[in-house]
Tab-separated table of C-alpha atoms in Angstrom:
chain	number	residue	atom	x	y	z
U	1	MET	CA	64.727	65.706	2.005
U	2	ILE	CA	63.254	63.817	-0.572
U	3	ASP	CA	59.633	64.465	-2.269
U	4	LEU	CA	58.249	61.991	-4.652
U	5	HIS	CA	55.562	62.881	-6.295
U	6	THR	CA	55.428	66.588	-8.004
U	7	HIS	CA	54.252	68.234	-11.322
U	8	SER	CA	55.869	70.158	-14.152
U	9	ARG	CA	54.479	71.846	-17.321
U	10	ALA	CA	54.666	68.514	-19.259
U	11	SER	CA	51.083	67.919	-17.819
U	12	ASP	CA	49.569	70.127	-15.471
U	13	GLY	CA	52.360	72.404	-12.922
U	14	THR	CA	53.055	75.431	-13.627
U	15	GLU	CA	56.499	74.969	-13.982
U	16	THR	CA	59.435	73.634	-16.798
U	17	PRO	CA	61.365	70.501	-15.329
U	18	ARG	CA	64.168	72.058	-14.662
U	19	GLU	CA	62.508	75.154	-12.819
U	20	LEU	CA	61.045	72.608	-10.531
U	21	LEU	CA	64.409	71.023	-10.025
U	22	ALA	CA	65.659	74.461	-8.928
U	23	ALA	CA	62.689	74.682	-6.841
U	24	ALA	CA	63.634	71.628	-4.880
U	25	ALA	CA	67.251	73.241	-4.284
U	26	ALA	CA	65.826	75.993	-3.331
U	27	ALA	CA	63.333	74.368	-0.922
U	28	GLY	CA	66.444	71.713	0.533
U	29	VAL	CA	64.562	68.593	-1.228
U	30	ARG	CA	67.755	66.528	-2.073
U	31	VAL	CA	65.709	63.851	-4.041
U	32	VAL	CA	62.587	64.980	-6.531
U	33	ALA	CA	60.670	62.491	-8.207
U	34	LEU	CA	59.157	63.992	-11.466
U	35	THR	CA	55.409	62.005	-11.978
U	36	ASP	CA	53.339	64.124	-14.330
U	37	HIS	CA	50.314	62.788	-15.484
U	38	ASP	CA	50.581	59.855	-18.190
U	39	THR	CA	53.638	61.295	-19.675
U	40	THR	CA	57.125	61.066	-19.559
U	41	ALA	CA	57.879	64.120	-21.815
U	42	GLY	CA	59.412	66.422	-19.208
U	43	TRP	CA	61.758	63.191	-18.213
U	44	ALA	CA	64.867	64.310	-20.396
U	45	GLU	CA	64.900	68.136	-19.746
U	46	ALA	CA	64.462	67.109	-15.518
U	47	ALA	CA	67.536	64.784	-16.087
U	48	GLU	CA	69.751	67.698	-17.608
U	49	ALA	CA	68.727	69.799	-14.607
U	50	VAL	CA	70.413	67.128	-11.978
U	51	ALA	CA	73.770	68.513	-12.406
U	52	ALA	CA	73.523	72.132	-12.066
U	53	THR	CA	70.603	71.784	-9.325
U	54	GLY	CA	72.497	69.217	-7.150
U	55	VAL	CA	69.130	67.246	-7.106
U	56	ALA	CA	68.547	63.533	-8.010
U	57	LEU	CA	66.234	62.664	-9.931
U	58	VAL	CA	63.705	59.945	-10.032
U	59	ARG	CA	61.913	59.597	-13.282
U	60	GLY	CA	58.560	58.476	-12.651
U	61	ILE	CA	54.669	58.890	-14.010
U	62	GLU	CA	51.280	59.258	-12.461
U	63	LEU	CA	48.636	57.118	-14.605
U	64	SER	CA	45.266	57.884	-14.071
U	65	THR	CA	43.200	54.287	-13.540
U	66	ARG	CA	39.886	53.035	-12.560
U	67	ALA	CA	39.395	50.129	-10.054
U	68	ALA	CA	36.279	48.210	-10.645
U	69	THR	CA	33.475	48.397	-8.397
U	70	PRO	CA	29.671	47.447	-8.583
U	71	ASP	CA	28.632	50.891	-9.310
U	72	GLY	CA	30.961	51.481	-11.920
U	73	GLY	CA	34.744	51.816	-10.631
U	74	ILE	CA	36.850	55.069	-8.347
U	75	SER	CA	39.312	57.276	-9.937
U	76	VAL	CA	42.880	55.841	-8.765
U	77	HIS	CA	45.896	57.511	-9.303
U	78	LEU	CA	48.831	55.277	-9.755
U	79	LEU	CA	52.442	56.351	-9.546
U	80	ALA	CA	54.554	54.757	-11.035
U	81	TYR	CA	58.484	54.539	-9.952
U	82	LEU	CA	61.858	54.356	-12.518
U	83	PRO	CA	59.632	51.887	-15.324
U	84	ASP	CA	60.997	51.510	-19.019
U	85	PRO	CA	59.260	54.489	-20.705
U	86	ALA	CA	59.364	52.698	-23.846
U	87	HIS	CA	57.618	49.806	-22.559
U	88	PRO	CA	54.381	48.862	-25.325
U	89	ASP	CA	51.716	47.931	-22.398
U	90	LEU	CA	52.741	51.083	-20.470
U	91	VAL	CA	52.905	53.520	-23.461
U	92	ALA	CA	49.361	52.153	-25.265
U	93	ALA	CA	47.830	53.193	-21.525
U	94	MET	CA	49.669	56.782	-21.166
U	95	ASP	CA	48.672	57.364	-25.150
U	96	ARG	CA	44.924	55.933	-24.776
U	97	THR	CA	44.519	58.133	-21.758
U	98	ARG	CA	46.212	61.503	-22.816
U	99	ASP	CA	43.980	61.116	-26.130
U	100	ASP	CA	40.860	60.784	-24.533
U	101	ARG	CA	41.404	63.694	-21.926
U	102	VAL	CA	41.985	65.583	-24.970
U	103	ALA	CA	38.251	64.376	-25.935
U	104	ARG	CA	36.820	64.767	-22.539
U	105	ALA	CA	38.257	68.195	-22.242
U	106	ARG	CA	36.728	69.308	-25.692
U	107	ARG	CA	33.205	68.027	-24.330
U	108	MET	CA	33.386	69.655	-20.797
U	109	VAL	CA	34.312	73.312	-22.538
U	110	ASP	CA	31.226	72.780	-24.921
U	111	LEU	CA	29.301	72.345	-21.493
U	112	LEU	CA	31.105	75.042	-19.899
U	113	ALA	CA	30.501	77.298	-22.633
U	114	GLN	CA	26.327	76.964	-22.286
U	115	ASP	CA	27.219	79.656	-18.853
U	116	HIS	CA	30.339	80.894	-18.841
U	117	PRO	CA	32.719	82.908	-21.273
U	118	LEU	CA	35.472	79.932	-22.533
U	119	THR	CA	36.572	78.140	-25.933
U	120	TRP	CA	39.067	75.997	-26.639
U	121	ASP	CA	41.300	78.647	-27.387
U	122	ASP	CA	40.888	79.786	-24.155
U	123	VAL	CA	42.000	76.108	-22.972
U	124	LEU	CA	44.784	75.840	-25.553
U	125	ALA	CA	46.351	78.855	-24.142
U	126	GLN	CA	47.084	77.801	-20.775
U	127	THR	CA	48.549	74.154	-21.768
U	128	ALA	CA	52.208	74.059	-22.303
U	129	ASP	CA	52.841	72.368	-25.820
U	130	GLY	CA	52.961	68.614	-25.580
U	131	ALA	CA	51.564	68.657	-21.857
U	132	THR	CA	49.114	65.867	-20.581
U	133	VAL	CA	45.405	68.536	-21.142
U	134	GLY	CA	43.346	68.146	-17.734
U	135	ARG	CA	41.027	70.075	-15.703
U	136	PRO	CA	43.844	71.861	-14.247
U	137	HIS	CA	44.287	73.839	-17.388
U	138	LEU	CA	40.566	74.185	-18.155
U	139	ALA	CA	40.647	75.669	-14.771
U	140	ASP	CA	43.240	78.414	-15.263
U	141	ALA	CA	41.298	79.060	-18.494
U	142	LEU	CA	38.454	79.757	-16.120
U	143	VAL	CA	40.518	81.850	-13.361
U	144	ALA	CA	41.872	83.851	-16.763
U	145	ALA	CA	38.660	84.503	-17.317
U	146	GLY	CA	37.399	85.885	-14.539
U	147	VAL	CA	34.881	83.307	-13.605
U	148	VAL	CA	36.599	81.835	-10.114
U	149	ALA	CA	39.336	83.124	-7.762
U	150	ASP	CA	41.669	79.990	-8.296
U	151	ARG	CA	41.656	76.241	-9.358
U	152	ASP	CA	41.051	75.120	-5.788
U	153	GLU	CA	37.909	77.319	-6.199
U	154	ALA	CA	37.307	75.740	-9.782
U	155	PHE	CA	37.698	72.159	-8.592
U	156	ALA	CA	35.097	72.597	-5.548
U	157	THR	CA	32.566	73.663	-7.354
U	158	ILE	CA	31.982	73.711	-11.473
U	159	LEU	CA	34.894	71.255	-12.323
U	160	HIS	CA	33.807	68.657	-9.531
U	161	PRO	CA	32.940	65.620	-10.303
U	162	GLY	CA	29.656	66.553	-9.018
U	163	ALA	CA	29.006	68.818	-11.415
U	164	ARG	CA	27.005	68.745	-14.719
U	165	TYR	CA	30.048	70.311	-16.369
U	166	TYR	CA	31.992	67.339	-15.122
U	167	VAL	CA	32.535	64.577	-17.983
U	168	PRO	CA	35.038	61.113	-17.770
U	169	HIS	CA	37.349	60.422	-19.337
U	170	TYR	CA	38.736	56.745	-19.668
U	171	ALA	CA	41.429	55.225	-17.787
U	172	PRO	CA	42.430	51.740	-17.602
U	173	ASP	CA	41.757	48.874	-14.453
U	174	THR	CA	43.921	49.874	-12.117
U	175	VAL	CA	45.020	46.165	-11.780
U	176	ASP	CA	45.597	46.286	-15.476
U	177	ALA	CA	47.789	49.239	-14.869
U	178	VAL	CA	50.119	47.758	-11.582
U	179	ARG	CA	50.849	44.994	-13.996
U	180	ALA	CA	51.885	47.102	-16.980
U	181	VAL	CA	54.219	49.264	-14.576
U	182	LEU	CA	55.256	46.077	-13.267
U	183	ALA	CA	55.652	44.574	-16.937
U	184	ALA	CA	58.106	47.474	-17.472
U	185	GLY	CA	60.284	47.287	-15.100
U	186	GLY	CA	58.603	49.767	-12.632
U	187	VAL	CA	57.379	50.230	-8.963
U	188	PRO	CA	53.776	51.149	-8.855
U	189	VAL	CA	52.338	53.094	-5.291
U	190	MET	CA	48.656	54.161	-5.043
U	191	ALA	CA	48.997	57.913	-4.590
U	192	HIS	CA	46.656	59.786	-1.739
U	193	PRO	CA	44.558	56.915	-1.098
U	194	ARG	CA	42.445	58.287	0.881
U	195	ALA	CA	41.999	61.875	-0.458
U	196	GLY	CA	38.017	62.095	0.208
U	197	ARG	CA	37.757	65.699	-1.244
U	198	ARG	CA	38.999	64.288	-4.667
U	199	GLY	CA	35.784	61.897	-4.830
U	200	ARG	CA	34.989	58.692	-3.305
U	201	VAL	CA	38.447	56.679	-2.137
U	202	VAL	CA	38.565	52.542	-2.415
U	203	THR	CA	38.298	50.305	0.197
U	204	ASP	CA	40.882	48.227	1.817
U	205	ASP	CA	39.740	45.162	0.690
U	206	THR	CA	40.515	47.141	-3.087
U	207	ILE	CA	43.790	47.810	-1.707
U	208	ALA	CA	44.626	44.338	-0.871
U	209	GLU	CA	43.272	43.044	-3.901
U	210	LEU	CA	46.034	45.507	-5.357
U	211	ALA	CA	48.788	44.207	-3.470
U	212	ALA	CA	48.229	41.002	-4.199
U	213	ALA	CA	48.107	42.038	-7.975
U	214	GLY	CA	51.815	43.675	-7.239
U	215	MET	CA	51.423	47.008	-6.145
U	216	ALA	CA	54.295	48.428	-3.777
U	217	GLY	CA	53.036	50.884	-2.004
U	218	LEU	CA	50.831	53.540	-0.498
U	219	GLU	CA	51.424	57.414	-0.725
U	220	VAL	CA	51.007	57.870	3.122
U	221	ASP	CA	51.669	61.231	3.845
U	222	HIS	CA	50.231	63.747	1.669
U	223	ARG	CA	48.371	67.012	2.570
U	224	ASP	CA	44.684	65.846	1.740
U	225	HIS	CA	45.025	62.913	4.709
U	226	ASP	CA	44.356	63.621	7.970
U	227	ASP	CA	45.995	61.968	11.241
U	228	VAL	CA	43.403	59.386	11.487
U	229	GLU	CA	43.529	58.618	7.968
U	230	ARG	CA	47.167	58.120	7.978
U	231	SER	CA	47.711	56.250	11.373
U	232	ALA	CA	44.769	53.828	9.078
U	233	LEU	CA	46.880	53.811	5.953
U	234	ARG	CA	50.237	52.820	8.209
U	235	GLY	CA	48.627	50.315	10.028
U	236	LEU	CA	47.170	48.857	6.405
U	237	ALA	CA	50.936	49.121	4.371
U	238	THR	CA	52.007	47.120	7.498
U	239	ASP	CA	49.509	44.494	6.925
U	240	LEU	CA	49.950	44.370	3.252
U	241	GLY	CA	53.729	44.561	3.620
U	242	LEU	CA	53.617	48.120	1.801
U	243	LEU	CA	56.158	50.758	1.251
U	244	VAL	CA	55.227	54.151	2.968
U	245	THR	CA	55.808	56.904	0.586
U	246	GLY	CA	55.552	60.350	1.559
U	247	SER	CA	55.368	63.382	-0.791
U	248	SER	CA	54.028	67.049	-1.585
U	249	ASP	CA	52.151	66.609	-4.821
U	250	TYR	CA	53.914	69.342	-6.050
U	251	HIS	CA	52.420	71.688	-8.976
U	252	GLY	CA	54.444	74.887	-8.562
U	253	THR	CA	51.621	77.876	-8.202
U	254	GLY	CA	48.886	75.491	-9.456
U	255	LYS	CA	47.832	74.248	-6.091
U	256	LEU	CA	48.619	75.557	-2.788
U	257	ASN	CA	51.016	72.512	-2.025
U	258	ARG	CA	54.554	73.554	-1.216
U	259	ILE	CA	57.552	71.196	-2.440
U	260	GLY	CA	59.171	69.392	0.621
U	261	GLU	CA	56.155	69.340	3.045
U	262	ARG	CA	55.828	65.455	2.848
U	263	THR	CA	58.782	63.671	2.545
U	264	THR	CA	59.826	60.198	2.006
U	265	ALA	CA	62.172	57.893	4.835
U	266	PRO	CA	65.500	57.283	2.597
U	267	GLU	CA	65.224	53.361	3.179
U	268	VAL	CA	61.838	53.554	1.619
U	269	LEU	CA	63.660	55.621	-1.674
U	270	ASP	CA	66.289	52.201	-1.685
U	271	ALA	CA	63.601	49.587	-1.599
U	272	ILE	CA	62.228	51.514	-4.932
U	273	ALA	CA	65.211	52.257	-6.275
U	274	ALA	CA	66.497	48.170	-6.130
U	275	ARG	CA	63.351	47.697	-7.610
U	276	GLY	CA	63.171	49.979	-10.508
U	277	LEU	CA	64.298	48.997	-13.910
U	278	LEU	CA	65.982	52.650	-14.421
U	279	GLU	CA	68.415	54.045	-11.328
U	280	VAL	CA	67.790	57.179	-9.531
U	281	LEU	CA	69.909	59.976	-10.958
U	282	HIS	CA	72.470	61.468	-8.688
U	283	PRO	CA	74.496	65.040	-9.567
Protein backbone atom coordinates (compact mmCIF):
# COMPACT_ATOMS: atom_id res chain seq x y z
CA MET A 1 0.00 0.00 0.00
CA ILE A 2 1.19 3.50 -0.91
CA ASP A 3 -0.16 6.50 1.05
CA LEU A 4 1.05 9.84 -0.31
CA HIS A 5 -0.42 12.39 2.13
CA THR A 6 0.23 12.32 5.89
CA HIS A 7 1.05 14.78 8.66
CA SER A 8 3.24 14.66 11.75
CA ARG A 9 3.75 16.92 14.74
CA ALA A 10 5.98 19.06 12.55
CA SER A 11 2.68 20.60 11.47
CA ASP A 12 -0.75 19.54 12.72
CA GLY A 13 -0.49 15.77 13.17
CA THR A 14 -0.43 14.19 16.62
CA GLU A 15 2.50 11.79 16.10
CA THR A 16 6.20 12.36 15.63
CA PRO A 17 7.57 11.47 12.19
CA ARG A 18 9.07 8.30 13.66
CA GLU A 19 5.74 7.33 15.24
CA LEU A 20 3.97 8.04 11.95
CA LEU A 21 6.18 5.61 10.04
CA ALA A 22 5.64 3.02 12.77
CA ALA A 23 1.87 3.51 12.42
CA ALA A 24 2.22 3.04 8.66
CA ALA A 25 4.10 -0.21 9.17
CA ALA A 26 1.47 -1.47 11.61
CA ALA A 27 -1.26 -0.72 9.07
CA GLY A 28 0.53 -2.57 6.28
CA VAL A 29 1.51 0.60 4.41
CA ARG A 30 4.82 0.09 2.64
CA VAL A 31 5.38 3.57 1.20
CA VAL A 32 4.34 6.81 2.91
CA ALA A 33 4.74 10.47 1.99
CA LEU A 34 5.31 12.90 4.86
CA THR A 35 3.65 16.12 3.69
CA ASP A 36 3.50 18.52 6.61
CA HIS A 37 2.08 22.00 6.06
CA ASP A 38 4.62 24.47 4.68
CA THR A 39 7.60 22.77 6.31
CA THR A 40 10.22 20.07 5.84
CA ALA A 41 11.08 19.99 9.54
CA GLY A 42 9.99 16.35 9.94
CA TRP A 43 11.99 14.94 7.05
CA ALA A 44 15.20 14.07 8.89
CA GLU A 45 13.50 12.13 11.70
CA ALA A 46 11.27 10.31 9.22
CA ALA A 47 14.30 9.36 7.11
CA GLU A 48 16.02 7.93 10.19
CA ALA A 49 12.96 5.71 10.82
CA VAL A 50 12.90 4.11 7.37
CA ALA A 51 15.27 1.25 8.15
CA ALA A 52 13.72 0.42 11.53
CA THR A 53 10.12 0.45 10.30
CA GLY A 54 10.64 -1.03 6.83
CA VAL A 55 8.50 1.76 5.34
CA ALA A 56 9.79 3.65 2.31
CA LEU A 57 9.60 7.45 2.55
CA VAL A 58 8.54 10.02 -0.02
CA ARG A 59 9.64 13.42 1.25
CA GLY A 60 7.01 16.04 0.56
CA ILE A 61 5.27 19.24 1.64
CA GLU A 62 1.66 20.42 1.62
CA LEU A 63 1.85 24.04 0.51
CA SER A 64 -0.91 26.49 1.39
CA THR A 65 -1.73 28.50 -1.75
CA ARG A 66 -4.52 30.66 -3.13
CA ALA A 67 -5.94 30.42 -6.64
CA ALA A 68 -6.98 33.76 -8.11
CA THR A 69 -10.72 34.31 -8.69
CA PRO A 70 -12.73 37.44 -9.50
CA ASP A 71 -13.97 37.59 -5.89
CA GLY A 72 -10.64 37.28 -4.11
CA GLY A 73 -9.36 33.73 -4.43
CA ILE A 74 -9.87 30.17 -3.20
CA SER A 75 -7.60 28.21 -0.87
CA VAL A 76 -5.75 25.40 -2.64
CA HIS A 77 -3.45 22.88 -0.95
CA LEU A 78 -0.63 21.81 -3.21
CA LEU A 79 1.35 18.66 -2.47
CA ALA A 80 5.01 18.95 -3.48
CA TYR A 81 6.82 15.62 -3.77
CA LEU A 82 10.60 15.13 -3.72
CA PRO A 83 11.73 18.78 -4.15
CA ASP A 84 15.01 20.40 -3.12
CA PRO A 85 14.14 21.65 0.40
CA ALA A 86 16.75 24.43 0.14
CA HIS A 87 15.57 25.93 -3.15
CA PRO A 88 15.23 29.69 -2.49
CA ASP A 89 11.81 30.14 -4.13
CA LEU A 90 10.34 27.24 -2.18
CA VAL A 91 11.95 28.32 1.10
CA ALA A 92 10.72 31.90 0.67
CA ALA A 93 7.14 30.74 0.06
CA MET A 94 7.15 28.43 3.10
CA ASP A 95 8.78 30.97 5.42
CA ARG A 96 6.35 33.77 4.57
CA THR A 97 3.35 31.47 4.92
CA ARG A 98 4.48 30.10 8.30
CA ASP A 99 5.21 33.58 9.64
CA ASP A 100 1.78 34.82 8.62
CA ARG A 101 0.12 31.71 10.08
CA VAL A 102 1.46 32.72 13.48
CA ALA A 103 0.18 36.28 13.17
CA ARG A 104 -3.17 34.97 11.91
CA ALA A 105 -3.47 32.49 14.77
CA ARG A 106 -2.82 35.28 17.29
CA ARG A 107 -5.56 37.39 15.71
CA MET A 108 -7.98 34.47 15.86
CA VAL A 109 -7.14 33.83 19.53
CA ASP A 110 -7.87 37.49 20.29
CA LEU A 111 -11.29 37.15 18.65
CA LEU A 112 -12.06 33.79 20.26
CA ALA A 113 -11.05 35.06 23.70
CA GLN A 114 -13.89 37.58 23.56
CA ASP A 115 -16.36 34.69 23.95
CA HIS A 116 -14.38 31.63 25.04
CA PRO A 117 -11.75 30.75 27.67
CA LEU A 118 -8.72 30.72 25.36
CA THR A 119 -5.24 32.27 25.51
CA TRP A 120 -2.19 32.20 23.25
CA ASP A 121 -0.39 30.10 25.85
CA ASP A 122 -3.20 27.53 25.56
CA VAL A 123 -2.50 27.25 21.83
CA LEU A 124 1.26 27.00 22.32
CA ALA A 125 0.67 24.17 24.79
CA GLN A 126 -0.92 22.19 21.93
CA THR A 127 1.83 22.97 19.41
CA ALA A 128 5.06 20.99 19.11
CA ASP A 129 8.29 22.97 19.16
CA GLY A 130 8.99 24.33 15.70
CA ALA A 131 5.66 23.13 14.27
CA THR A 132 3.73 25.14 11.71
CA VAL A 133 0.93 26.78 13.72
CA GLY A 134 -2.54 26.31 12.27
CA ARG A 135 -6.23 26.09 13.07
CA PRO A 136 -5.85 22.48 14.29
CA HIS A 137 -3.78 23.76 17.22
CA LEU A 138 -6.49 26.29 18.05
CA ALA A 139 -9.00 23.45 17.82
CA ASP A 140 -6.95 21.31 20.21
CA ALA A 141 -6.78 24.20 22.67
CA LEU A 142 -10.56 24.63 22.46
CA VAL A 143 -11.01 20.91 23.08
CA ALA A 144 -8.73 21.12 26.12
CA ALA A 145 -10.78 24.06 27.40
CA GLY A 146 -14.02 22.11 27.02
CA VAL A 147 -15.44 24.45 24.38
CA VAL A 148 -15.83 21.74 21.72
CA ALA A 149 -15.68 17.95 21.78
CA ASP A 150 -13.07 17.46 19.05
CA ARG A 151 -11.34 19.01 16.06
CA ASP A 152 -14.18 18.12 13.72
CA GLU A 153 -16.68 20.08 15.80
CA ALA A 154 -14.31 23.04 16.01
CA PHE A 155 -13.79 23.13 12.24
CA ALA A 156 -17.49 22.73 11.55
CA THR A 157 -18.44 25.60 13.84
CA ILE A 158 -16.29 28.32 15.39
CA LEU A 159 -13.18 27.76 13.23
CA HIS A 160 -15.07 27.43 9.96
CA PRO A 161 -14.17 30.01 7.27
CA GLY A 162 -17.68 31.41 7.60
CA ALA A 163 -17.39 32.02 11.35
CA ARG A 164 -16.75 35.49 12.72
CA TYR A 165 -13.56 34.29 14.43
CA TYR A 166 -11.97 33.17 11.17
CA VAL A 167 -9.02 35.16 9.82
CA PRO A 168 -7.35 34.32 6.49
CA HIS A 169 -3.58 34.02 6.19
CA TYR A 170 -1.11 34.82 3.42
CA ALA A 171 -0.67 32.17 0.77
CA PRO A 172 1.21 32.39 -2.53
CA ASP A 173 -0.66 32.28 -5.80
CA THR A 174 -1.20 28.65 -6.83
CA VAL A 175 0.33 29.07 -10.29
CA ASP A 176 3.41 30.68 -8.71
CA ALA A 177 3.59 27.81 -6.20
CA VAL A 178 3.42 25.20 -8.98
CA ARG A 179 6.30 26.95 -10.72
CA ALA A 180 8.30 27.15 -7.48
CA VAL A 181 7.86 23.42 -6.86
CA LEU A 182 8.96 22.66 -10.41
CA ALA A 183 11.97 24.97 -10.09
CA ALA A 184 12.92 23.05 -6.95
CA GLY A 185 12.76 19.77 -8.87
CA GLY A 186 9.54 18.69 -7.18
CA VAL A 187 6.32 17.13 -8.43
CA PRO A 188 3.20 19.27 -7.75
CA VAL A 189 -0.14 17.52 -7.14
CA MET A 190 -3.35 19.24 -6.00
CA ALA A 191 -4.65 17.89 -2.69
CA HIS A 192 -8.37 17.04 -2.26
CA PRO A 193 -9.54 19.31 -5.13
CA ARG A 194 -13.25 18.66 -4.53
CA ALA A 195 -13.33 18.84 -0.72
CA GLY A 196 -16.26 21.24 -0.66
CA ARG A 197 -16.91 20.76 3.06
CA ARG A 198 -13.64 22.66 3.69
CA GLY A 199 -14.85 25.67 1.70
CA ARG A 200 -15.22 26.67 -1.93
CA VAL A 201 -13.38 24.59 -4.54
CA VAL A 202 -11.74 25.62 -7.79
CA THR A 203 -13.31 25.09 -11.18
CA ASP A 204 -12.20 22.66 -13.87
CA ASP A 205 -10.90 25.68 -15.80
CA THR A 206 -8.59 26.60 -12.92
CA ILE A 207 -7.32 23.03 -12.71
CA ALA A 208 -6.66 23.15 -16.46
CA GLU A 209 -4.73 26.40 -15.98
CA LEU A 210 -2.61 24.77 -13.27
CA ALA A 211 -2.00 21.74 -15.47
CA ALA A 212 -0.80 24.07 -18.23
CA ALA A 213 1.60 25.63 -15.70
CA GLY A 214 3.06 22.20 -14.98
CA MET A 215 0.96 20.70 -12.20
CA ALA A 216 1.46 16.94 -12.43
CA GLY A 217 -1.57 15.38 -10.78
CA LEU A 218 -4.77 15.37 -8.76
CA GLU A 219 -5.42 13.65 -5.44
CA VAL A 220 -8.61 11.89 -6.49
CA ASP A 221 -9.07 9.13 -3.91
CA HIS A 222 -9.63 11.02 -0.67
CA ARG A 223 -12.28 10.58 1.99
CA ASP A 224 -13.62 14.10 1.34
CA HIS A 225 -14.66 13.10 -2.20
CA ASP A 226 -17.80 11.10 -2.94
CA ASP A 227 -18.17 8.62 -5.79
CA VAL A 228 -19.49 11.23 -8.23
CA GLU A 229 -16.64 13.62 -7.47
CA ARG A 230 -14.02 10.89 -7.82
CA SER A 231 -15.43 9.82 -11.17
CA ALA A 232 -15.47 13.39 -12.45
CA LEU A 233 -11.91 14.01 -11.26
CA ARG A 234 -10.65 10.84 -12.96
CA GLY A 235 -12.19 12.00 -16.20
CA LEU A 236 -10.66 15.45 -15.82
CA ALA A 237 -7.25 13.96 -15.04
CA THR A 238 -7.45 11.81 -18.16
CA ASP A 239 -8.42 14.80 -20.30
CA LEU A 240 -5.53 16.89 -18.93
CA GLY A 241 -2.92 14.14 -18.83
CA LEU A 242 -2.57 14.31 -15.05
CA LEU A 243 -1.52 11.62 -12.60
CA VAL A 244 -4.18 10.28 -10.22
CA THR A 245 -3.18 9.75 -6.60
CA GLY A 246 -4.96 8.49 -3.50
CA SER A 247 -4.10 9.01 0.14
CA SER A 248 -5.39 9.21 3.66
CA ASP A 249 -4.49 12.78 4.72
CA TYR A 250 -3.63 11.14 8.05
CA HIS A 251 -3.19 13.34 11.13
CA GLY A 252 -2.87 10.69 13.85
CA THR A 253 -5.68 11.14 16.35
CA GLY A 254 -6.29 14.67 15.06
CA LYS A 255 -8.77 13.44 12.43
CA LEU A 256 -10.86 10.36 11.77
CA ASN A 257 -8.73 9.61 8.69
CA ARG A 258 -6.87 6.28 9.05
CA ILE A 259 -3.48 5.75 7.49
CA GLY A 260 -3.69 3.68 4.31
CA GLU A 261 -7.46 4.15 3.92
CA ARG A 262 -6.86 5.52 0.39
CA THR A 263 -3.84 4.54 -1.67
CA THR A 264 -1.88 5.32 -4.83
CA ALA A 265 -1.08 2.86 -7.63
CA PRO A 266 2.57 1.71 -7.84
CA GLU A 267 2.91 2.96 -11.40
CA VAL A 268 1.88 6.45 -10.30
CA LEU A 269 4.50 6.44 -7.57
CA ASP A 270 7.03 5.33 -10.17
CA ALA A 271 6.08 8.30 -12.35
CA ILE A 272 6.43 10.70 -9.41
CA ALA A 273 9.79 9.21 -8.45
CA ALA A 274 11.03 9.54 -12.03
CA ARG A 275 10.15 13.25 -12.10
CA GLY A 276 11.32 14.25 -8.62
CA LEU A 277 14.77 15.59 -7.77
CA LEU A 278 15.10 13.56 -4.58
CA GLU A 279 15.01 9.79 -4.34
CA VAL A 280 12.38 7.77 -2.56
CA LEU A 281 14.12 6.46 0.57
CA HIS A 282 13.81 2.66 0.76
CA PRO A 283 14.65 0.41 3.76
